[in-house]
mmCIF file with all atom_site columns, C-alpha atoms in Angstrom:
data_model
loop_
_atom_site.group_PDB
_atom_site.id
_atom_site.type_symbol
_atom_site.label_atom_id
_atom_site.label_alt_id
_atom_site.label_comp_id
_atom_site.label_asym_id
_atom_site.label_entity_id
_atom_site.label_seq_id
_atom_site.pdbx_PDB_ins_code
_atom_site.Cartn_x
_atom_site.Cartn_y
_atom_site.Cartn_z
_atom_site.occupancy
_atom_site.B_iso_or_equiv
_atom_site.pdbx_formal_charge
_atom_site.auth_seq_id
_atom_site.auth_comp_id
_atom_site.auth_asym_id
_atom_site.auth_atom_id
_atom_site.pdbx_PDB_model_num
ATOM 1  C CA . UNK A 1 1  ? -17.155 10.428  -17.481 1.00 0.00 ? 1349 UNK A CA 1
ATOM 2  C CA . UNK A 1 2  ? -13.495 11.045  -16.629 1.00 0.00 ? 1350 UNK A CA 1
ATOM 3  C CA . UNK A 1 3  ? -14.244 11.270  -12.907 1.00 0.00 ? 1351 UNK A CA 1
ATOM 4  C CA . UNK A 1 4  ? -15.851 7.835   -13.074 1.00 0.00 ? 1352 UNK A CA 1
ATOM 5  C CA . UNK A 1 5  ? -12.681 6.426   -14.643 1.00 0.00 ? 1353 UNK A CA 1
ATOM 6  C CA . UNK A 1 6  ? -10.565 8.074   -11.941 1.00 0.00 ? 1354 UNK A CA 1
ATOM 7  C CA . UNK A 1 7  ? -12.786 6.595   -9.248  1.00 0.00 ? 1355 UNK A CA 1
ATOM 8  C CA . UNK A 1 8  ? -12.548 3.154   -10.867 1.00 0.00 ? 1356 UNK A CA 1
ATOM 9  C CA . UNK A 1 9  ? -8.743  3.410   -10.860 1.00 0.00 ? 1357 UNK A CA 1
ATOM 10 C CA . UNK A 1 10 ? -8.676  4.439   -7.200  1.00 0.00 ? 1358 UNK A CA 1
ATOM 11 C CA . UNK A 1 11 ? -10.952 1.537   -6.244  1.00 0.00 ? 1359 UNK A CA 1
ATOM 12 C CA . UNK A 1 12 ? -8.781  -0.884  -8.236  1.00 0.00 ? 1360 UNK A CA 1
ATOM 13 C CA . UNK A 1 13 ? -5.634  0.522   -6.591  1.00 0.00 ? 1361 UNK A CA 1
ATOM 14 C CA . UNK A 1 14 ? -7.177  0.116   -3.114  1.00 0.00 ? 1362 UNK A CA 1
ATOM 15 C CA . UNK A 1 15 ? -8.082  -3.498  -3.932  1.00 0.00 ? 1363 UNK A CA 1
ATOM 16 C CA . UNK A 1 16 ? -4.588  -4.258  -5.199  1.00 0.00 ? 1364 UNK A CA 1
ATOM 17 C CA . UNK A 1 17 ? -2.987  -2.792  -2.084  1.00 0.00 ? 1365 UNK A CA 1
ATOM 18 C CA . UNK A 1 18 ? -5.252  -4.950  0.104   1.00 0.00 ? 1366 UNK A CA 1
ATOM 19 C CA . UNK A 1 19 ? -4.201  -7.999  -1.935  1.00 0.00 ? 1367 UNK A CA 1
ATOM 20 C CA . UNK A 1 20 ? -0.525  -7.054  -1.544  1.00 0.00 ? 1368 UNK A CA 1
ATOM 21 C CA . UNK A 1 21 ? -0.978  -6.798  2.215   1.00 0.00 ? 1369 UNK A CA 1
ATOM 22 C CA . UNK A 1 22 ? -2.541  -10.261 2.204   1.00 0.00 ? 1370 UNK A CA 1
ATOM 23 C CA . UNK A 1 23 ? 0.247   -11.655 -0.011  1.00 0.00 ? 1371 UNK A CA 1
ATOM 24 C CA . UNK A 1 24 ? 2.915   -10.118 2.239   1.00 0.00 ? 1372 UNK A CA 1
ATOM 25 C CA . UNK A 1 25 ? 1.508   -12.012 5.202   1.00 0.00 ? 1373 UNK A CA 1
ATOM 26 C CA . UNK A 1 26 ? 1.684   -15.246 3.196   1.00 0.00 ? 1374 UNK A CA 1
ATOM 27 C CA . UNK A 1 27 ? 5.441   -14.852 2.716   1.00 0.00 ? 1375 UNK A CA 1
ATOM 28 C CA . UNK A 1 28 ? 6.087   -14.083 6.361   1.00 0.00 ? 1376 UNK A CA 1
ATOM 29 C CA . UNK A 1 29 ? 5.844   -10.301 6.588   1.00 0.00 ? 1377 UNK A CA 1
ATOM 30 C CA . UNK A 1 30 ? 2.991   -8.591  8.415   1.00 0.00 ? 1378 UNK A CA 1
ATOM 31 C CA . UNK A 1 31 ? 2.941   -4.929  7.321   1.00 0.00 ? 1379 UNK A CA 1
ATOM 32 C CA . UNK A 1 32 ? 1.145   -3.745  10.460  1.00 0.00 ? 1380 UNK A CA 1
ATOM 33 C CA . UNK A 1 33 ? 2.090   -0.062  10.286  1.00 0.00 ? 1381 UNK A CA 1
ATOM 34 C CA . UNK A 1 34 ? 1.438   0.120   6.544   1.00 0.00 ? 1382 UNK A CA 1
ATOM 35 C CA . UNK A 1 35 ? -1.949  -1.531  7.013   1.00 0.00 ? 1383 UNK A CA 1
ATOM 36 C CA . UNK A 1 36 ? -2.816  0.951   9.788   1.00 0.00 ? 1384 UNK A CA 1
ATOM 37 C CA . UNK A 1 37 ? -1.839  3.830   7.528   1.00 0.00 ? 1385 UNK A CA 1
ATOM 38 C CA . UNK A 1 38 ? -3.969  2.436   4.695   1.00 0.00 ? 1386 UNK A CA 1
ATOM 39 C CA . UNK A 1 39 ? -6.907  1.973   7.055   1.00 0.00 ? 1387 UNK A CA 1
ATOM 40 C CA . UNK A 1 40 ? -6.572  5.552   8.360   1.00 0.00 ? 1388 UNK A CA 1
ATOM 41 C CA . UNK A 1 41 ? -5.665  7.466   5.196   1.00 0.00 ? 1389 UNK A CA 1
ATOM 42 C CA . UNK A 1 42 ? -6.504  5.176   2.310   1.00 0.00 ? 1390 UNK A CA 1
ATOM 43 C CA . UNK A 1 43 ? -4.068  3.408   0.023   1.00 0.00 ? 1391 UNK A CA 1
ATOM 44 C CA . UNK A 1 44 ? -3.479  6.266   -2.386  1.00 0.00 ? 1392 UNK A CA 1
ATOM 45 C CA . UNK A 1 45 ? -2.647  8.850   0.286   1.00 0.00 ? 1393 UNK A CA 1
ATOM 46 C CA . UNK A 1 46 ? -0.458  6.349   2.135   1.00 0.00 ? 1394 UNK A CA 1
ATOM 47 C CA . UNK A 1 47 ? 1.557   5.415   -0.937  1.00 0.00 ? 1395 UNK A CA 1
ATOM 48 C CA . UNK A 1 48 ? 1.958   9.074   -1.916  1.00 0.00 ? 1396 UNK A CA 1
ATOM 49 C CA . UNK A 1 49 ? 3.290   9.826   1.563   1.00 0.00 ? 1397 UNK A CA 1
ATOM 50 C CA . UNK A 1 50 ? 5.736   6.911   1.467   1.00 0.00 ? 1398 UNK A CA 1
ATOM 51 C CA . UNK A 1 51 ? 6.985   7.796   -2.004  1.00 0.00 ? 1399 UNK A CA 1
ATOM 52 C CA . UNK A 1 52 ? 8.073   11.270  -0.917  1.00 0.00 ? 1400 UNK A CA 1
ATOM 53 C CA . UNK A 1 53 ? 9.808   9.947   2.214   1.00 0.00 ? 1401 UNK A CA 1
ATOM 54 C CA . UNK A 1 54 ? 13.568  10.310  1.691   1.00 0.00 ? 1402 UNK A CA 1
ATOM 55 C CA . UNK A 1 55 ? 14.479  7.073   3.499   1.00 0.00 ? 1403 UNK A CA 1
ATOM 56 C CA . UNK A 1 56 ? 13.375  3.653   2.375   1.00 0.00 ? 1404 UNK A CA 1
ATOM 57 C CA . UNK A 1 57 ? 10.981  2.378   5.002   1.00 0.00 ? 1405 UNK A CA 1
ATOM 58 C CA . UNK A 1 58 ? 11.811  -0.747  7.023   1.00 0.00 ? 1406 UNK A CA 1
ATOM 59 C CA . UNK A 1 59 ? 8.879   -2.635  5.540   1.00 0.00 ? 1407 UNK A CA 1
ATOM 60 C CA . UNK A 1 60 ? 10.069  -2.149  1.991   1.00 0.00 ? 1408 UNK A CA 1
ATOM 61 C CA . UNK A 1 61 ? 13.550  -3.335  2.952   1.00 0.00 ? 1409 UNK A CA 1
ATOM 62 C CA . UNK A 1 62 ? 12.062  -6.415  4.633   1.00 0.00 ? 1410 UNK A CA 1
ATOM 63 C CA . UNK A 1 63 ? 9.956   -7.226  1.556   1.00 0.00 ? 1411 UNK A CA 1
ATOM 64 C CA . UNK A 1 64 ? 13.047  -6.974  -0.634  1.00 0.00 ? 1412 UNK A CA 1
ATOM 65 C CA . UNK A 1 65 ? 14.812  -9.472  1.660   1.00 0.00 ? 1413 UNK A CA 1
ATOM 66 C CA . UNK A 1 66 ? 11.877  -11.889 1.536   1.00 0.00 ? 1414 UNK A CA 1
#
């Protein structure tokens, strides 16, 4: 039963990331590289990778500006 809950959370996370990508485009930012990473690795693996990166990525800085 716990694995089902974990899978549900991962699916929900993936959906939310896709919505955030869509919303970013609406405000004038196209996260092309992030979207490619999500398409190749999945949202969870991509976000984990970006979290451990010591430098704040350009895309995050641009979103903060917008």
